[in-house]
Each structure stands twice: as C-alpha cells, then as structure tokens.
C-alpha cells in the first residue's frame, strides 16, 4: 500500500487553490471521465479532477474535441462527481456551448452545474470570451481559464504544435491571462507554450497557472489520466511522463483470461457455485 501526499484532507475549493499558490504549494490535477477512475485518482491525492472534453479522444475515439456535446459532458461529469470526495471537480464546457453568445453560455454553464454537481467550469480562450466568462462568474459559478494550445480551436490553428513562440501571440497570451484574472477566474490552464513564457505569466498573476507542456515554473500540472498511465502507447508528446504501462498490463491480463477460458482453466472448482 503506497502512502499518498494529502497535506489537507478537507474538500479542495477554488479558495484553497488561491491559498496554495500564495503558499507556494504545487497543485496536482488529472483528468477523469468515469466513476471508477475518478475514485482512484481522488483517493491517491490529486487536488483537482478535470472532466476534460478530451473524453472525446480518450473515451469516444474522436480525432478532436469538437464533437463533444453538452449531454455527453454532463454524463461524464455526473459519473466523476459520484466518485470524488476531496478533489475540486472541474468540468470543461464543450465546443459550441459558450461561443455563440453570453446568454447561451450562461444557460449552459448553469445547466452543467445543476445537473452534475461539479465545482467549477473550464472555458478555452481569452478576450474573445471574456464577457461570457464574466457573466458566468456573475451567476456565482467558478471559472478556470485555458490559454495557449486550446484544442477546441484546432481547426483554426491547423496543428497541435507549441503555441505563443512568436512575440505577438505571447503578448496576447499575457494580456488574456491578466484579463481572466481581473474578471475573477480561479486558475488558468496553460497548454503547450514555452516554459519561459509560462513562468513569466505565473509570476505576474495571483491566481494559479496550471501547466500541461508549459514547464515546471508554474503553480501546478495537469495531464490526461489515460496518457500518464500509458494506456495509449502511440501518443508520446515531449511533455508527457508515463507513470505506468497500463496498456501492457491490461493486454497481458486479458490475454491470460482468453487463454484460461479456452483451456477451461477458468473457472475452477472454487470459482463456481
Ligand atoms: O480536455 C482536457 O483534457 C484538457 C486538458 C488537456 C487540460 O483540457
């Protein structure tokens, strides 16, 4: 039995995230999309669990996050919430649910909060969605921002390569982070940007910057749980560290089961009624 680092057993709140940044304590965040995984991830001590719209890739096998619907996000979020006791539960608003106008964005945000019981929502983008973010916050819903590589805009970017290498895009990202902090976001995910830029943004903001492919000089890290557990060996970006080789473990176990069924060694006498 491993020992897990949980220095404060109380439920993590958005207020606690701000305290953690102020105290220099790093925030550990992972995605989950179902009850069983969320329960394990929560018990192992993560501070935040994200129901990412990466469920589109991981759970549904889509190439992008674009197809994800409100109903699908709500289904995943409800399952995750049932499994979590301590971590802050953050749910992605899916593509199309907040980009049309503020009113629709707020309506969809309220629907996710009411139907899932999650603690916070995450939206991709900066100044373009600022009014909507502000209206959602005004409705009493905590919001986490997401800047840098924002996968819902993949068709505009045309590539998953590192963002904000050029000065103009880096300047815009800094300004977007400032604006999101100013309106009251509780944290911002910085995805796939140069470590130096992420470090600068983290040092200029009081809210936590949670990186994925943004180096170590930020306030926390987030990874897609299936990636860090090694469930897809074909996905190996530079920023990913694999903490397990679950694809081999699962395939070996399933292969053994198949062999046991075929050889009639499963079930044995003690595994029957
Ligand atoms: O959808 C997702 O999993 C995310 C993380 C990669 C931050 O947004």
PDB file of N, CA and C in Angstrom, residues 135-212:
ATOM      1  N   UNK A 135     -20.068  36.915 -17.170  1.00  0.00           N
ATOM      2  CA  UNK A 135     -21.479  36.636 -16.865  1.00  0.00           C
ATOM      3  C   UNK A 135     -21.624  35.313 -16.096  1.00  0.00           C
ATOM      4  N   UNK A 136     -20.804  34.324 -16.449  1.00  0.00           N
ATOM      5  CA  UNK A 136     -20.865  33.030 -15.733  1.00  0.00           C
ATOM      6  C   UNK A 136     -20.403  33.232 -14.287  1.00  0.00           C
ATOM      7  N   UNK A 137     -19.329  34.006 -14.131  1.00  0.00           N
ATOM      8  CA  UNK A 137     -18.843  34.305 -12.778  1.00  0.00           C
ATOM      9  C   UNK A 137     -19.898  35.088 -11.997  1.00  0.00           C
ATOM     10  N   UNK A 138     -20.561  36.033 -12.675  1.00  0.00           N
ATOM     11  CA  UNK A 138     -21.612  36.830 -12.016  1.00  0.00           C
ATOM     12  C   UNK A 138     -22.764  35.949 -11.545  1.00  0.00           C
ATOM     13  N   UNK A 139     -22.952  34.805 -12.235  1.00  0.00           N
ATOM     14  CA  UNK A 139     -24.016  33.872 -11.825  1.00  0.00           C
ATOM     15  C   UNK A 139     -23.577  33.023 -10.630  1.00  0.00           C
ATOM     16  N   UNK A 140     -22.355  33.239 -10.159  1.00  0.00           N
ATOM     17  CA  UNK A 140     -21.881  32.521  -8.970  1.00  0.00           C
ATOM     18  C   UNK A 140     -21.161  31.224  -9.288  1.00  0.00           C
ATOM     19  N   UNK A 141     -20.731  31.080 -10.536  1.00  0.00           N
ATOM     20  CA  UNK A 141     -20.075  29.830 -10.952  1.00  0.00           C
ATOM     21  C   UNK A 141     -18.574  30.073 -11.120  1.00  0.00           C
ATOM     22  N   UNK A 142     -17.732  29.323 -10.392  1.00  0.00           N
ATOM     23  CA  UNK A 142     -16.287  29.482 -10.562  1.00  0.00           C
ATOM     24  C   UNK A 142     -15.836  29.070 -11.968  1.00  0.00           C
ATOM     25  N   UNK A 143     -14.887  29.820 -12.506  1.00  0.00           N
ATOM     26  CA  UNK A 143     -14.394  29.541 -13.865  1.00  0.00           C
ATOM     27  C   UNK A 143     -12.874  29.402 -13.862  1.00  0.00           C
ATOM     28  N   UNK A 144     -12.398  28.370 -14.556  1.00  0.00           N
ATOM     29  CA  UNK A 144     -10.969  28.185 -14.816  1.00  0.00           C
ATOM     30  C   UNK A 144     -10.759  28.516 -16.292  1.00  0.00           C
ATOM     31  N   UNK A 145      -9.736  29.319 -16.589  1.00  0.00           N
ATOM     32  CA  UNK A 145      -9.437  29.651 -17.981  1.00  0.00           C
ATOM     33  C   UNK A 145      -8.557  28.583 -18.618  1.00  0.00           C
ATOM     34  N   UNK A 146      -8.333  28.718 -19.905  1.00  0.00           N
ATOM     35  CA  UNK A 146      -7.462  27.773 -20.639  1.00  0.00           C
ATOM     36  C   UNK A 146      -6.873  28.544 -21.819  1.00  0.00           C
ATOM     37  N   UNK A 147      -5.545  28.750 -21.790  1.00  0.00           N
ATOM     38  CA  UNK A 147      -4.861  29.529 -22.829  1.00  0.00           C
ATOM     39  C   UNK A 147      -3.715  28.717 -23.436  1.00  0.00           C
ATOM     40  N   UNK A 148      -3.171  29.235 -24.529  1.00  0.00           N
ATOM     41  CA  UNK A 148      -2.092  28.532 -25.231  1.00  0.00           C
ATOM     42  C   UNK A 148      -2.709  27.654 -26.297  1.00  0.00           C
ATOM     43  N   UNK A 149      -2.341  26.364 -26.292  1.00  0.00           N
ATOM     44  CA  UNK A 149      -2.985  25.438 -27.231  1.00  0.00           C
ATOM     45  C   UNK A 149      -4.390  25.129 -26.693  1.00  0.00           C
ATOM     46  N   UNK A 150      -5.375  25.621 -27.385  1.00  0.00           N
ATOM     47  CA  UNK A 150      -6.767  25.410 -26.975  1.00  0.00           C
ATOM     48  C   UNK A 150      -7.388  24.466 -28.020  1.00  0.00           C
ATOM     49  N   UNK A 151      -7.517  23.169 -27.673  1.00  0.00           N
ATOM     50  CA  UNK A 151      -7.862  22.155 -28.687  1.00  0.00           C
ATOM     51  C   UNK A 151      -9.196  22.397 -29.399  1.00  0.00           C
ATOM     52  N   UNK A 152     -10.113  23.155 -28.772  1.00  0.00           N
ATOM     53  CA  UNK A 152     -11.384  23.421 -29.467  1.00  0.00           C
ATOM     54  C   UNK A 152     -11.167  24.313 -30.692  1.00  0.00           C
ATOM     55  N   UNK A 153      -9.998  24.975 -30.764  1.00  0.00           N
ATOM     56  CA  UNK A 153      -9.687  25.846 -31.922  1.00  0.00           C
ATOM     57  C   UNK A 153      -8.722  25.165 -32.895  1.00  0.00           C
ATOM     58  N   UNK A 154      -8.608  23.840 -32.808  1.00  0.00           N
ATOM     59  CA  UNK A 154      -7.610  23.151 -33.625  1.00  0.00           C
ATOM     60  C   UNK A 154      -7.791  23.413 -35.114  1.00  0.00           C
ATOM     61  N   UNK A 155      -9.017  23.567 -35.559  1.00  0.00           N
ATOM     62  CA  UNK A 155      -9.227  23.795 -36.994  1.00  0.00           C
ATOM     63  C   UNK A 155      -8.739  25.178 -37.421  1.00  0.00           C
ATOM     64  N   UNK A 156      -8.694  26.122 -36.469  1.00  0.00           N
ATOM     65  CA  UNK A 156      -8.130  27.443 -36.766  1.00  0.00           C
ATOM     66  C   UNK A 156      -6.598  27.373 -36.740  1.00  0.00           C
ATOM     67  N   UNK A 157      -6.048  26.698 -35.716  1.00  0.00           N
ATOM     68  CA  UNK A 157      -4.580  26.591 -35.604  1.00  0.00           C
ATOM     69  C   UNK A 157      -4.010  25.723 -36.734  1.00  0.00           C
ATOM     70  N   UNK A 158      -4.695  24.624 -37.032  1.00  0.00           N
ATOM     71  CA  UNK A 158      -4.221  23.700 -38.075  1.00  0.00           C
ATOM     72  C   UNK A 158      -3.145  22.741 -37.615  1.00  0.00           C
ATOM     73  N   UNK A 159      -2.679  22.859 -36.383  1.00  0.00           N
ATOM     74  CA  UNK A 159      -1.611  21.993 -35.873  1.00  0.00           C
ATOM     75  C   UNK A 159      -1.634  21.999 -34.339  1.00  0.00           C
ATOM     76  N   UNK A 160      -1.162  20.877 -33.745  1.00  0.00           N
ATOM     77  CA  UNK A 160      -1.089  20.789 -32.278  1.00  0.00           C
ATOM     78  C   UNK A 160       0.286  21.234 -31.767  1.00  0.00           C
ATOM     79  N   UNK A 161       1.050  21.974 -32.592  1.00  0.00           N
ATOM     80  CA  UNK A 161       2.402  22.343 -32.150  1.00  0.00           C
ATOM     81  C   UNK A 161       2.367  23.455 -31.096  1.00  0.00           C
ATOM     82  N   UNK A 162       3.529  23.691 -30.502  1.00  0.00           N
ATOM     83  CA  UNK A 162       3.667  24.658 -29.400  1.00  0.00           C
ATOM     84  C   UNK A 162       3.137  26.034 -29.819  1.00  0.00           C
ATOM     85  N   UNK A 163       2.360  26.671 -28.936  1.00  0.00           N
ATOM     86  CA  UNK A 163       1.790  27.990 -29.212  1.00  0.00           C
ATOM     87  C   UNK A 163       2.669  29.097 -28.598  1.00  0.00           C
ATOM     88  N   UNK A 164       2.389  30.307 -29.058  1.00  0.00           N
ATOM     89  CA  UNK A 164       2.954  31.534 -28.470  1.00  0.00           C
ATOM     90  C   UNK A 164       4.482  31.587 -28.493  1.00  0.00           C
ATOM     91  N   UNK A 165       5.074  31.041 -29.524  1.00  0.00           N
ATOM     92  CA  UNK A 165       6.536  31.185 -29.687  1.00  0.00           C
ATOM     93  C   UNK A 165       6.858  32.579 -30.213  1.00  0.00           C
ATOM     94  N   UNK A 166       5.907  33.138 -31.003  1.00  0.00           N
ATOM     95  CA  UNK A 166       6.112  34.478 -31.561  1.00  0.00           C
ATOM     96  C   UNK A 166       5.698  35.522 -30.522  1.00  0.00           C
ATOM     97  N   UNK A 167       6.382  36.689 -30.581  1.00  0.00           N
ATOM     98  CA  UNK A 167       6.161  37.737 -29.582  1.00  0.00           C
ATOM     99  C   UNK A 167       4.699  38.193 -29.515  1.00  0.00           C
ATOM    100  N   UNK A 168       4.074  38.376 -30.703  1.00  0.00           N
ATOM    101  CA  UNK A 168       2.701  38.913 -30.715  1.00  0.00           C
ATOM    102  C   UNK A 168       1.737  37.962 -29.995  1.00  0.00           C
ATOM    103  N   UNK A 169       1.903  36.658 -30.246  1.00  0.00           N
ATOM    104  CA  UNK A 169       0.999  35.691 -29.599  1.00  0.00           C
ATOM    105  C   UNK A 169       1.317  35.587 -28.101  1.00  0.00           C
ATOM    106  N   UNK A 170       2.607  35.696 -27.766  1.00  0.00           N
ATOM    107  CA  UNK A 170       2.998  35.653 -26.347  1.00  0.00           C
ATOM    108  C   UNK A 170       2.413  36.870 -25.612  1.00  0.00           C
ATOM    109  N   UNK A 171       2.478  38.036 -26.247  1.00  0.00           N
ATOM    110  CA  UNK A 171       1.930  39.254 -25.625  1.00  0.00           C
ATOM    111  C   UNK A 171       0.420  39.118 -25.425  1.00  0.00           C
ATOM    112  N   UNK A 172      -0.254  38.547 -26.427  1.00  0.00           N
ATOM    113  CA  UNK A 172      -1.709  38.372 -26.309  1.00  0.00           C
ATOM    114  C   UNK A 172      -2.026  37.404 -25.168  1.00  0.00           C
ATOM    115  N   UNK A 173      -1.249  36.332 -25.075  1.00  0.00           N
ATOM    116  CA  UNK A 173      -1.498  35.358 -24.006  1.00  0.00           C
ATOM    117  C   UNK A 173      -1.340  36.003 -22.626  1.00  0.00           C
ATOM    118  N   UNK A 174      -0.298  36.839 -22.481  1.00  0.00           N
ATOM    119  CA  UNK A 174      -0.087  37.517 -21.185  1.00  0.00           C
ATOM    120  C   UNK A 174      -1.272  38.424 -20.863  1.00  0.00           C
ATOM    121  N   UNK A 175      -1.730  39.147 -21.886  1.00  0.00           N
ATOM    122  CA  UNK A 175      -2.855  40.054 -21.684  1.00  0.00           C
ATOM    123  C   UNK A 175      -4.137  39.263 -21.382  1.00  0.00           C
ATOM    124  N   UNK A 176      -4.343  38.146 -22.066  1.00  0.00           N
ATOM    125  CA  UNK A 176      -5.514  37.303 -21.806  1.00  0.00           C
ATOM    126  C   UNK A 176      -5.487  36.794 -20.357  1.00  0.00           C
ATOM    127  N   UNK A 177      -4.316  36.367 -19.897  1.00  0.00           N
ATOM    128  CA  UNK A 177      -4.194  35.863 -18.523  1.00  0.00           C
ATOM    129  C   UNK A 177      -4.541  36.984 -17.538  1.00  0.00           C
ATOM    130  N   UNK A 178      -4.047  38.183 -17.839  1.00  0.00           N
ATOM    131  CA  UNK A 178      -4.330  39.330 -16.953  1.00  0.00           C
ATOM    132  C   UNK A 178      -5.841  39.597 -16.901  1.00  0.00           C
ATOM    133  N   UNK A 179      -6.475  39.576 -18.066  1.00  0.00           N
ATOM    134  CA  UNK A 179      -7.919  39.864 -18.131  1.00  0.00           C
ATOM    135  C   UNK A 179      -8.735  38.784 -17.407  1.00  0.00           C
ATOM    136  N   UNK A 180      -8.353  37.519 -17.605  1.00  0.00           N
ATOM    137  CA  UNK A 180      -9.088  36.421 -16.952  1.00  0.00           C
ATOM    138  C   UNK A 180      -8.936  36.516 -15.426  1.00  0.00           C
ATOM    139  N   UNK A 181      -7.742  36.905 -14.977  1.00  0.00           N
ATOM    140  CA  UNK A 181      -7.547  37.101 -13.536  1.00  0.00           C
ATOM    141  C   UNK A 181      -8.402  38.263 -13.051  1.00  0.00           C
ATOM    142  N   UNK A 182      -8.382  39.345 -13.807  1.00  0.00           N
ATOM    143  CA  UNK A 182      -9.107  40.563 -13.415  1.00  0.00           C
ATOM    144  C   UNK A 182     -10.614  40.307 -13.267  1.00  0.00           C
ATOM    145  N   UNK A 183     -11.198  39.508 -14.174  1.00  0.00           N
ATOM    146  CA  UNK A 183     -12.653  39.272 -14.060  1.00  0.00           C
ATOM    147  C   UNK A 183     -12.994  38.274 -12.967  1.00  0.00           C
ATOM    148  N   UNK A 184     -11.989  37.514 -12.484  1.00  0.00           N
ATOM    149  CA  UNK A 184     -12.261  36.660 -11.321  1.00  0.00           C
ATOM    150  C   UNK A 184     -12.102  35.164 -11.525  1.00  0.00           C
ATOM    151  N   UNK A 185     -11.415  34.747 -12.593  1.00  0.00           N
ATOM    152  CA  UNK A 185     -11.160  33.306 -12.764  1.00  0.00           C
ATOM    153  C   UNK A 185     -10.331  32.789 -11.587  1.00  0.00           C
ATOM    154  N   UNK A 186     -10.523  31.507 -11.241  1.00  0.00           N
ATOM    155  CA  UNK A 186      -9.829  30.957 -10.067  1.00  0.00           C
ATOM    156  C   UNK A 186      -8.482  30.358 -10.431  1.00  0.00           C
ATOM    157  N   UNK A 187      -8.242  30.093 -11.704  1.00  0.00           N
ATOM    158  CA  UNK A 187      -6.978  29.500 -12.167  1.00  0.00           C
ATOM    159  C   UNK A 187      -7.017  29.494 -13.694  1.00  0.00           C
ATOM    160  N   UNK A 188      -5.864  29.218 -14.290  1.00  0.00           N
ATOM    161  CA  UNK A 188      -5.813  29.124 -15.756  1.00  0.00           C
ATOM    162  C   UNK A 188      -4.928  27.941 -16.136  1.00  0.00           C
ATOM    163  N   UNK A 189      -5.406  27.124 -17.063  1.00  0.00           N
ATOM    164  CA  UNK A 189      -4.571  26.068 -17.649  1.00  0.00           C
ATOM    165  C   UNK A 189      -3.764  26.698 -18.781  1.00  0.00           C
ATOM    166  N   UNK A 190      -2.453  26.460 -18.766  1.00  0.00           N
ATOM    167  CA  UNK A 190      -1.576  26.931 -19.847  1.00  0.00           C
ATOM    168  C   UNK A 190      -1.093  25.698 -20.596  1.00  0.00           C
ATOM    169  N   UNK A 191      -1.525  25.538 -21.839  1.00  0.00           N
ATOM    170  CA  UNK A 191      -1.202  24.310 -22.575  1.00  0.00           C
ATOM    171  C   UNK A 191      -0.180  24.569 -23.672  1.00  0.00           C
ATOM    172  N   UNK A 192       0.883  23.782 -23.633  1.00  0.00           N
ATOM    173  CA  UNK A 192       1.883  23.706 -24.705  1.00  0.00           C
ATOM    174  C   UNK A 192       2.385  25.073 -25.144  1.00  0.00           C
ATOM    175  N   UNK A 193       3.015  25.770 -24.216  1.00  0.00           N
ATOM    176  CA  UNK A 193       3.654  27.060 -24.529  1.00  0.00           C
ATOM    177  C   UNK A 193       5.086  27.021 -23.986  1.00  0.00           C
ATOM    178  N   UNK A 194       5.978  27.897 -24.448  1.00  0.00           N
ATOM    179  CA  UNK A 194       7.356  27.881 -23.946  1.00  0.00           C
ATOM    180  C   UNK A 194       7.401  28.051 -22.419  1.00  0.00           C
ATOM    181  N   UNK A 195       8.289  27.294 -21.777  1.00  0.00           N
ATOM    182  CA  UNK A 195       8.385  27.302 -20.319  1.00  0.00           C
ATOM    183  C   UNK A 195       8.681  28.709 -19.787  1.00  0.00           C
ATOM    184  N   UNK A 196       9.504  29.449 -20.523  1.00  0.00           N
ATOM    185  CA  UNK A 196       9.875  30.804 -20.071  1.00  0.00           C
ATOM    186  C   UNK A 196       8.648  31.716 -20.017  1.00  0.00           C
ATOM    187  N   UNK A 197       7.797  31.602 -21.032  1.00  0.00           N
ATOM    188  CA  UNK A 197       6.573  32.417 -21.075  1.00  0.00           C
ATOM    189  C   UNK A 197       5.629  32.016 -19.935  1.00  0.00           C
ATOM    190  N   UNK A 198       5.474  30.711 -19.730  1.00  0.00           N
ATOM    191  CA  UNK A 198       4.589  30.231 -18.662  1.00  0.00           C
ATOM    192  C   UNK A 198       5.086  30.728 -17.302  1.00  0.00           C
ATOM    193  N   UNK A 199       6.397  30.699 -17.115  1.00  0.00           N
ATOM    194  CA  UNK A 199       6.996  31.159 -15.866  1.00  0.00           C
ATOM    195  C   UNK A 199       6.703  32.651 -15.642  1.00  0.00           C
ATOM    196  N   UNK A 200       6.829  33.434 -16.715  1.00  0.00           N
ATOM    197  CA  UNK A 200       6.551  34.877 -16.594  1.00  0.00           C
ATOM    198  C   UNK A 200       5.097  35.120 -16.216  1.00  0.00           C
ATOM    199  N   UNK A 201       4.188  34.399 -16.898  1.00  0.00           N
ATOM    200  CA  UNK A 201       2.759  34.601 -16.618  1.00  0.00           C
ATOM    201  C   UNK A 201       2.464  34.209 -15.159  1.00  0.00           C
ATOM    202  N   UNK A 202       3.045  33.087 -14.720  1.00  0.00           N
ATOM    203  CA  UNK A 202       2.796  32.629 -13.339  1.00  0.00           C
ATOM    204  C   UNK A 202       3.315  33.640 -12.322  1.00  0.00           C
ATOM    205  N   UNK A 203       4.433  34.300 -12.658  1.00  0.00           N
ATOM    206  CA  UNK A 203       4.997  35.251 -11.683  1.00  0.00           C
ATOM    207  C   UNK A 203       4.227  36.577 -11.679  1.00  0.00           C
ATOM    208  N   UNK A 204       3.448  36.818 -12.744  1.00  0.00           N
ATOM    209  CA  UNK A 204       2.716  38.090 -12.828  1.00  0.00           C
ATOM    210  C   UNK A 204       1.265  37.975 -12.374  1.00  0.00           C
ATOM    211  N   UNK A 205       0.831  36.781 -11.946  1.00  0.00           N
ATOM    212  CA  UNK A 205      -0.578  36.590 -11.572  1.00  0.00           C
ATOM    213  C   UNK A 205      -0.675  36.044 -10.151  1.00  0.00           C
ATOM    214  N   UNK A 206      -1.803  36.341  -9.497  1.00  0.00           N
ATOM    215  CA  UNK A 206      -2.034  35.805  -8.149  1.00  0.00           C
ATOM    216  C   UNK A 206      -2.830  34.511  -8.193  1.00  0.00           C
ATOM    217  N   UNK A 207      -3.524  34.272  -9.329  1.00  0.00           N
ATOM    218  CA  UNK A 207      -4.258  33.005  -9.448  1.00  0.00           C
ATOM    219  C   UNK A 207      -3.319  31.939 -10.031  1.00  0.00           C
ATOM    220  N   UNK A 208      -3.552  30.665  -9.682  1.00  0.00           N
ATOM    221  CA  UNK A 208      -2.628  29.619 -10.132  1.00  0.00           C
ATOM    222  C   UNK A 208      -2.643  29.400 -11.649  1.00  0.00           C
ATOM    223  N   UNK A 209      -1.455  29.175 -12.194  1.00  0.00           N
ATOM    224  CA  UNK A 209      -1.290  28.765 -13.590  1.00  0.00           C
ATOM    225  C   UNK A 209      -0.957  27.273 -13.561  1.00  0.00           C
ATOM    226  N   UNK A 210      -1.811  26.479 -14.182  1.00  0.00           N
ATOM    227  CA  UNK A 210      -1.638  25.028 -14.163  1.00  0.00           C
ATOM    228  C   UNK A 210      -1.192  24.594 -15.553  1.00  0.00           C
ATOM    229  N   UNK A 211       0.002  24.039 -15.627  1.00  0.00           N
ATOM    230  CA  UNK A 211       0.611  23.790 -16.931  1.00  0.00           C
ATOM    231  C   UNK A 211       0.401  22.378 -17.445  1.00  0.00           C
ATOM    232  N   UNK A 212       0.367  22.283 -18.769  1.00  0.00           N
ATOM    233  CA  UNK A 212       0.485  20.984 -19.459  1.00  0.00           C
ATOM    234  C   UNK A 212       1.385  21.279 -20.657  1.00  0.00           C
TER     235      UNK A 212
END
